[in-house]
Amino acid sequence: MSGTESMPADTRQPGTTVAEPGSVLLPGHDVPLGRYTTVRRLLPQRPRRMVGAWCFVDHFGPDDVADRPGMQVPPHPHTGLQTVTWLVEGEILHRDGLGNTQSIRPGELNVMTSGHGIAHSEQSPPRHPPVMHGVQLWVALPDHARHGAPDFAHHAALPSWRGGDLTATVLVGEFGPVRSPAVVHTPLLGVELRGHGPGSTRLPLDPGFEHGVLVMSGAAEVADTHLTPGTLLYLEPGRRELTVRAGEDVRLLLLGGEPFDEPLVMWWNFVGRSHEEIVQAREDWMAGRRFAPVLDDPAAPLPAPDMPTTRLKARDRHGRTSG
């Protein structure tokens, strides 16, 4: 999925709400994605750029696409990250420069690792379900992994367990008694929580992780904060458990990870460490270098936007510039 430009310095965004101590309620904002899809972008934001290595969170839908093309994102490049795609409803066809063509449906997971560079596209097939709803996430790759070969993995089934009035499906990492088969490169967690309530459930947390919670559908009270779709609740490290009060048909996404300490430059679809690195990635994409073409996609590749007139600066997870 196509990305974001670099974020400004650490200034509180209008509408940002401080919840209980050690937490911040971050409002999302709508961003058009291609001609047919609008997403709610929840990360990065000025008050909080990352949750662990999760550096980009888009929530889309539920959208009625019965008489519309649905998602239509043409071939575009990525560097320095992993994409993680999870659907609640709908179908998306993934194609990439490695030759993979893979549909993803609800309950399945796609994880694409860009390494030094990969191109892919995401499109609803011509005959698709009437509703589209899901999340697209990016994981920043640490320095030791970001120059490697690109890769793609599709997981048709994921482990789950029931705790109290919630069923936890583990997308990434380890939660409770189960572990996801998805390969990541930093200590990380991604869990979908479905409510069977109404009821209250205590969930175990790793105190070394920071966490984020967003509502995909319904409403819930998490850490004494009322959540509805369109916001993300950030929770500082140090918590060993989380209380969730939720009714039936509630879907939450719990993200977590060890704080990511490497400063990043995020611009368009690239995650790097310096202005020069981003410039080189853009030049390589526009010149047809580095990124193998998505041969079986008839859509024209997405051109890169012009570079900004000011120099891109690496920022840490708090938004502070380095160097």
CSV table of C-alpha atoms in Angstrom, one decimal:
chain,number,residue,atom,x,y,z
A,1,MET,CA,0.0,0.0,0.0
A,2,SER,CA,1.3,3.4,-0.8
A,3,GLY,CA,2.7,5.4,2.0
A,4,THR,CA,3.3,8.7,3.7
A,5,GLU,CA,5.7,11.6,3.7
A,6,SER,CA,8.1,12.4,6.5
A,7,MET,CA,6.4,13.8,9.7
A,8,PRO,CA,7.2,17.1,11.3
A,9,ALA,CA,8.7,17.6,14.7
A,10,ASP,CA,7.1,16.4,18.0
A,11,THR,CA,4.2,18.9,18.4
A,12,ARG,CA,0.8,17.8,19.9
A,13,GLN,CA,-1.7,17.4,17.1
A,14,PRO,CA,-5.0,19.2,17.5
A,15,GLY,CA,-7.6,16.8,18.9
A,16,THR,CA,-5.0,14.6,20.6
A,17,THR,CA,-6.4,13.4,23.9
A,18,VAL,CA,-4.4,12.4,27.0
A,19,ALA,CA,-6.0,9.3,28.6
A,20,GLU,CA,-4.8,7.8,31.8
A,21,PRO,CA,-1.1,8.4,32.8
A,22,GLY,CA,1.2,6.6,30.4
A,23,SER,CA,-1.3,6.6,27.5
A,24,VAL,CA,-2.3,8.9,24.7
A,25,LEU,CA,-5.4,8.7,22.5
A,26,LEU,CA,-4.4,9.6,18.9
A,27,PRO,CA,-7.1,10.6,16.4
A,28,GLY,CA,-6.8,9.2,12.9
A,29,HIS,CA,-7.1,11.2,9.7
A,30,ASP,CA,-8.6,10.3,6.4
A,31,VAL,CA,-6.2,9.8,3.5
A,32,PRO,CA,-7.2,9.0,-0.1
A,33,LEU,CA,-5.6,5.8,-1.5
A,34,GLY,CA,-5.8,5.8,-5.2
A,35,ARG,CA,-9.1,6.8,-6.9
A,36,TYR,CA,-11.5,4.5,-5.0
A,37,THR,CA,-10.3,4.0,-1.4
A,38,THR,CA,-10.0,6.2,1.6
A,39,VAL,CA,-8.1,5.0,4.7
A,40,ARG,CA,-7.9,6.2,8.3
A,41,ARG,CA,-4.2,6.8,9.0
A,42,LEU,CA,-3.4,6.2,12.7
A,43,LEU,CA,0.5,6.0,12.5
A,44,PRO,CA,2.7,7.9,12.2
A,45,GLN,CA,1.6,11.0,14.1
A,46,ARG,CA,3.4,13.9,15.6
A,47,PRO,CA,2.8,12.9,19.2
A,48,ARG,CA,3.7,9.2,18.5
A,49,ARG,CA,5.4,8.0,15.5
A,50,MET,CA,5.7,4.3,16.3
A,51,VAL,CA,4.6,1.4,18.4
A,52,GLY,CA,7.6,-0.9,18.7
A,53,ALA,CA,8.7,-1.4,15.1
A,54,TRP,CA,5.1,-0.7,13.8
A,55,CYS,CA,5.7,2.5,11.9
A,56,PHE,CA,2.5,2.8,9.8
A,57,VAL,CA,-1.1,1.9,10.5
A,58,ASP,CA,-4.0,2.3,8.0
A,59,HIS,CA,-7.5,1.1,8.8
A,60,PHE,CA,-9.9,1.0,5.8
A,61,GLY,CA,-13.6,0.3,5.7
A,62,PRO,CA,-16.0,-1.2,6.2
A,63,ASP,CA,-16.8,0.1,2.7
A,64,ASP,CA,-19.6,-0.9,0.3
A,65,VAL,CA,-17.8,-1.9,-2.9
A,66,ALA,CA,-20.6,-3.9,-4.5
A,67,ASP,CA,-20.8,-1.5,-7.4
A,68,ARG,CA,-17.3,-0.1,-7.2
A,69,PRO,CA,-13.8,-1.4,-8.2
A,70,GLY,CA,-12.7,-1.6,-4.5
A,71,MET,CA,-9.0,-1.3,-3.8
A,72,GLN,CA,-6.9,-0.4,-6.9
A,73,VAL,CA,-3.3,0.3,-6.0
A,74,PRO,CA,-0.9,-0.1,-9.0
A,75,PRO,CA,2.6,-1.3,-8.8
A,76,HIS,CA,4.8,0.7,-6.4
A,77,PRO,CA,8.1,0.2,-4.6
A,78,HIS,CA,9.1,-0.3,-0.9
A,79,THR,CA,12.4,-0.3,0.9
A,80,GLY,CA,13.4,-0.9,4.5
A,81,LEU,CA,10.1,-2.4,5.8
A,82,GLN,CA,7.6,-5.2,6.0
A,83,THR,CA,4.0,-4.9,4.9
A,84,VAL,CA,1.4,-6.8,7.0
A,85,THR,CA,-2.1,-7.1,5.6
A,86,TRP,CA,-5.2,-8.4,7.5
A,87,LEU,CA,-8.8,-8.4,6.2
A,88,VAL,CA,-12.0,-8.6,8.1
A,89,GLU,CA,-14.1,-8.6,5.0
A,90,GLY,CA,-13.4,-8.6,1.2
A,91,GLU,CA,-10.6,-9.9,-1.0
A,92,ILE,CA,-7.4,-8.3,-2.3
A,93,LEU,CA,-5.1,-9.7,-5.0
A,94,HIS,CA,-1.4,-9.2,-4.2
A,95,ARG,CA,1.2,-9.3,-7.0
A,96,ASP,CA,4.9,-8.6,-6.6
A,97,GLY,CA,8.2,-8.5,-8.4
A,98,LEU,CA,9.2,-11.9,-7.1
A,99,GLY,CA,6.5,-13.5,-9.3
A,100,ASN,CA,3.9,-14.0,-6.5
A,101,THR,CA,0.2,-13.7,-7.2
A,102,GLN,CA,-1.8,-14.3,-4.0
A,103,SER,CA,-5.3,-13.5,-3.0
A,104,ILE,CA,-5.9,-12.7,0.6
A,105,ARG,CA,-9.3,-13.2,2.3
A,106,PRO,CA,-10.5,-12.8,5.9
A,107,GLY,CA,-8.6,-14.8,8.4
A,108,GLU,CA,-5.5,-15.0,6.2
A,109,LEU,CA,-2.3,-12.9,6.5
A,110,ASN,CA,0.1,-11.5,4.0
A,111,VAL,CA,3.6,-10.5,5.1
A,112,MET,CA,5.9,-9.0,2.5
A,113,THR,CA,9.5,-8.1,3.3
A,114,SER,CA,11.0,-5.4,1.1
A,115,GLY,CA,14.6,-5.9,2.1
A,116,HIS,CA,16.7,-3.6,-0.2
A,117,GLY,CA,13.7,-3.2,-2.5
A,118,ILE,CA,10.5,-4.8,-3.9
A,119,ALA,CA,7.6,-3.7,-6.0
A,120,HIS,CA,4.0,-4.9,-5.6
A,121,SER,CA,0.4,-4.1,-6.3
A,122,GLU,CA,-2.9,-4.6,-4.4
A,123,GLN,CA,-6.2,-4.8,-6.2
A,124,SER,CA,-9.7,-6.1,-5.6
A,125,PRO,CA,-10.4,-8.7,-8.2
A,126,PRO,CA,-13.1,-7.9,-10.8
A,127,ARG,CA,-15.5,-10.2,-9.0
A,128,HIS,CA,-15.1,-9.3,-5.3
A,129,PRO,CA,-17.2,-9.4,-2.1
A,130,PRO,CA,-19.5,-6.5,-1.6
A,131,VAL,CA,-17.7,-5.1,1.5
A,132,MET,CA,-14.0,-4.3,2.1
A,133,HIS,CA,-12.6,-3.9,5.6
A,134,GLY,CA,-9.2,-4.4,7.0
A,135,VAL,CA,-5.8,-3.0,8.0
A,136,GLN,CA,-2.5,-2.4,6.2
A,137,LEU,CA,0.5,-2.1,8.5
A,138,TRP,CA,4.2,-1.4,8.1
A,139,VAL,CA,7.0,-2.8,10.2
A,140,ALA,CA,10.4,-0.9,10.1
A,141,LEU,CA,13.2,-3.3,9.5
A,142,PRO,CA,16.2,-3.0,11.8
A,143,ASP,CA,19.6,-2.1,10.2
A,144,HIS,CA,20.8,-5.7,10.2
A,145,ALA,CA,17.8,-6.9,8.1
A,146,ARG,CA,16.9,-4.0,5.8
A,147,HIS,CA,19.6,-4.7,3.2
A,148,GLY,CA,18.6,-8.3,2.6
A,149,ALA,CA,16.7,-10.0,-0.2
A,150,PRO,CA,13.0,-9.4,-0.5
A,151,ASP,CA,10.5,-12.0,0.5
A,152,PHE,CA,6.8,-12.8,0.6
A,153,ALA,CA,4.8,-15.1,2.8
A,154,HIS,CA,1.1,-16.0,2.9
A,155,HIS,CA,-0.4,-17.6,6.0
A,156,ALA,CA,-3.8,-19.3,5.3
A,157,ALA,CA,-4.4,-20.0,9.0
A,158,LEU,CA,-3.3,-18.4,12.2
A,159,PRO,CA,-3.3,-19.6,15.8
A,160,SER,CA,-6.0,-18.3,18.3
A,161,TRP,CA,-7.1,-18.8,21.9
A,162,ARG,CA,-9.9,-17.6,24.0
A,163,GLY,CA,-9.4,-15.6,27.1
A,164,GLY,CA,-12.5,-14.6,29.1
A,165,ASP,CA,-14.9,-12.9,26.7
A,166,LEU,CA,-12.3,-12.3,23.9
A,167,THR,CA,-10.9,-14.5,21.2
A,168,ALA,CA,-7.3,-13.6,20.3
A,169,THR,CA,-6.0,-14.4,16.8
A,170,VAL,CA,-2.2,-13.9,16.8
A,171,LEU,CA,-1.0,-12.2,13.6
A,172,VAL,CA,2.5,-11.6,14.6
A,173,GLY,CA,4.6,-12.7,17.6
A,174,GLU,CA,3.6,-14.6,20.7
A,175,PHE,CA,0.5,-14.0,22.9
A,176,GLY,CA,-0.8,-16.2,25.7
A,177,PRO,CA,-0.1,-19.8,24.8
A,178,VAL,CA,0.3,-19.4,21.0
A,179,ARG,CA,2.8,-18.0,18.5
A,180,SER,CA,2.2,-16.8,15.0
A,181,PRO,CA,4.2,-18.4,12.1
A,182,ALA,CA,4.9,-15.0,10.6
A,183,VAL,CA,8.6,-14.1,10.5
A,184,VAL,CA,9.6,-10.6,11.9
A,185,HIS,CA,13.0,-9.1,12.8
A,186,THR,CA,12.4,-7.4,16.1
A,187,PRO,CA,10.4,-8.4,19.2
A,188,LEU,CA,6.8,-7.6,18.0
A,189,LEU,CA,3.2,-8.4,18.6
A,190,GLY,CA,0.0,-8.1,16.5
A,191,VAL,CA,-3.3,-9.6,17.7
A,192,GLU,CA,-6.9,-9.3,16.6
A,193,LEU,CA,-9.3,-9.5,19.6
A,194,ARG,CA,-13.0,-10.4,19.0
A,195,GLY,CA,-15.6,-9.8,21.7
A,196,HIS,CA,-18.2,-12.4,22.8
A,197,GLY,CA,-19.5,-10.3,25.7
A,198,PRO,CA,-20.6,-8.1,27.1
A,199,GLY,CA,-17.8,-8.7,29.6
A,200,SER,CA,-14.5,-7.7,31.0
A,201,THR,CA,-11.2,-9.5,30.3
A,202,ARG,CA,-7.7,-9.1,31.6
A,203,LEU,CA,-5.1,-9.8,29.0
A,204,PRO,CA,-1.4,-10.5,29.7
A,205,LEU,CA,1.2,-7.9,28.3
A,206,ASP,CA,4.9,-8.0,28.0
A,207,PRO,CA,6.1,-5.1,30.3
A,208,GLY,CA,9.1,-4.4,28.0
A,209,PHE,CA,6.7,-3.6,25.1
A,210,GLU,CA,4.9,-0.4,24.3
A,211,HIS,CA,1.4,-1.1,22.9
A,212,GLY,CA,-1.3,0.4,20.8
A,213,VAL,CA,-5.0,-0.5,20.5
A,214,LEU,CA,-7.4,0.4,17.8
A,215,VAL,CA,-11.0,-0.5,17.2
A,216,MET,CA,-11.9,-2.0,13.8
A,217,SER,CA,-15.6,-2.3,14.6
A,218,GLY,CA,-17.9,-1.7,17.6
A,219,ALA,CA,-16.8,0.1,20.7
A,220,ALA,CA,-14.8,-0.9,23.8
A,221,GLU,CA,-13.3,0.4,27.0
A,222,VAL,CA,-9.5,-0.3,27.2
A,223,ALA,CA,-7.4,0.9,30.1
A,224,ASP,CA,-10.3,3.0,31.3
A,225,THR,CA,-10.6,4.8,27.9
A,226,HIS,CA,-13.6,4.6,25.6
A,227,LEU,CA,-12.6,3.6,22.1
A,228,THR,CA,-14.5,3.7,18.8
A,229,PRO,CA,-13.2,3.3,15.3
A,230,GLY,CA,-11.0,6.1,14.1
A,231,THR,CA,-8.5,6.4,17.0
A,232,LEU,CA,-5.5,4.6,18.4
A,233,LEU,CA,-4.7,4.3,22.1
A,234,TYR,CA,-1.0,4.4,22.8
A,235,LEU,CA,0.3,2.7,26.0
A,236,GLU,CA,3.8,3.1,27.4
A,237,PRO,CA,6.0,0.2,28.4
A,238,GLY,CA,5.6,-1.2,32.0
A,239,ARG,CA,2.2,-2.8,31.9
A,240,ARG,CA,1.8,-6.4,32.7
A,241,GLU,CA,-1.9,-6.7,31.9
A,242,LEU,CA,-4.6,-4.8,30.1
A,243,THR,CA,-8.3,-4.7,31.0
A,244,VAL,CA,-10.7,-4.7,28.0
A,245,ARG,CA,-14.5,-4.3,28.4
A,246,ALA,CA,-16.2,-5.1,25.2
A,247,GLY,CA,-19.5,-6.2,23.8
A,248,GLU,CA,-20.4,-8.7,21.1
A,249,ASP,CA,-19.1,-8.2,17.6
A,250,VAL,CA,-16.3,-5.9,18.7
A,251,ARG,CA,-13.0,-6.2,16.9
A,252,LEU,CA,-9.8,-4.7,18.3
A,253,LEU,CA,-6.3,-4.7,17.0
A,254,LEU,CA,-3.6,-4.9,19.7
A,255,LEU,CA,-0.1,-3.9,18.5
A,256,GLY,CA,3.1,-4.1,20.5
A,257,GLY,CA,6.8,-4.3,20.5
A,258,GLU,CA,10.1,-3.3,22.1
A,259,PRO,CA,10.7,0.4,21.6
A,260,PHE,CA,12.5,0.9,18.2
A,261,ASP,CA,15.6,3.0,18.8
A,262,GLU,CA,16.9,3.5,15.3
A,263,PRO,CA,16.1,6.9,13.8
A,264,LEU,CA,14.2,6.6,10.5
A,265,VAL,CA,13.5,8.7,7.4
A,266,MET,CA,10.0,7.8,6.1
A,267,TRP,CA,9.1,9.3,2.7
A,268,TRP,CA,6.5,8.0,0.3
A,269,ASN,CA,6.9,4.2,0.3
A,270,PHE,CA,10.5,4.1,1.5
A,271,VAL,CA,11.9,3.7,5.0
A,272,GLY,CA,15.5,4.6,5.3
A,273,ARG,CA,18.1,6.3,7.4
A,274,SER,CA,19.2,9.3,5.4
A,275,HIS,CA,18.1,11.8,2.8
A,276,GLU,CA,20.6,10.4,0.3
A,277,GLU,CA,19.2,6.9,0.8
A,278,ILE,CA,15.7,8.0,0.0
A,279,VAL,CA,16.9,10.0,-3.0
A,280,GLN,CA,18.7,7.0,-4.4
A,281,ALA,CA,15.6,4.7,-3.9
A,282,ARG,CA,13.4,7.2,-5.8
A,283,GLU,CA,15.9,7.5,-8.6
A,284,ASP,CA,16.2,3.7,-8.9
A,285,TRP,CA,12.4,3.3,-9.1
A,286,MET,CA,12.0,6.0,-11.7
A,287,ALA,CA,14.9,4.6,-13.8
A,288,GLY,CA,13.7,1.0,-13.6
A,289,ARG,CA,16.6,-0.2,-11.4
A,290,ARG,CA,16.7,-2.3,-8.3
A,291,PHE,CA,12.9,-3.1,-8.2
A,292,ALA,CA,12.0,-6.1,-10.3
A,293,PRO,CA,8.8,-5.3,-12.3
A,294,VAL,CA,5.4,-6.7,-11.4
A,295,LEU,CA,5.1,-8.4,-14.8
A,296,ASP,CA,1.5,-9.8,-14.6
A,297,ASP,CA,-0.1,-6.6,-13.6
A,298,PRO,CA,-1.6,-4.6,-16.5
A,299,ALA,CA,-1.6,-1.3,-14.5
A,300,ALA,CA,1.1,1.3,-15.1
A,301,PRO,CA,3.6,1.6,-12.3
A,302,LEU,CA,2.9,4.5,-9.9
A,303,PRO,CA,5.4,7.4,-10.4
A,304,ALA,CA,7.2,8.7,-7.4
A,305,PRO,CA,6.3,12.2,-6.3
A,306,ASP,CA,8.9,15.0,-6.5
A,307,MET,CA,11.3,15.2,-3.7
A,308,PRO,CA,10.6,18.0,-1.2
A,309,THR,CA,12.6,21.1,-1.5
A,310,THR,CA,13.9,20.7,2.1
A,311,ARG,CA,16.3,18.0,3.2
A,312,LEU,CA,14.7,15.0,4.8
A,313,LYS,CA,15.8,14.4,8.4
A,314,ALA,CA,16.0,11.1,10.4
A,315,ARG,CA,13.7,11.1,13.4
A,316,ASP,CA,13.6,8.9,16.4
A,317,ARG,CA,10.3,7.3,17.7
A,318,HIS,CA,9.6,10.5,19.6
A,319,GLY,CA,9.9,12.7,16.5
A,320,ARG,CA,13.2,14.2,17.5
A,321,THR,CA,15.7,14.8,14.7
A,322,SER,CA,19.2,13.1,14.8
A,323,GLY,CA,22.4,14.4,13.6
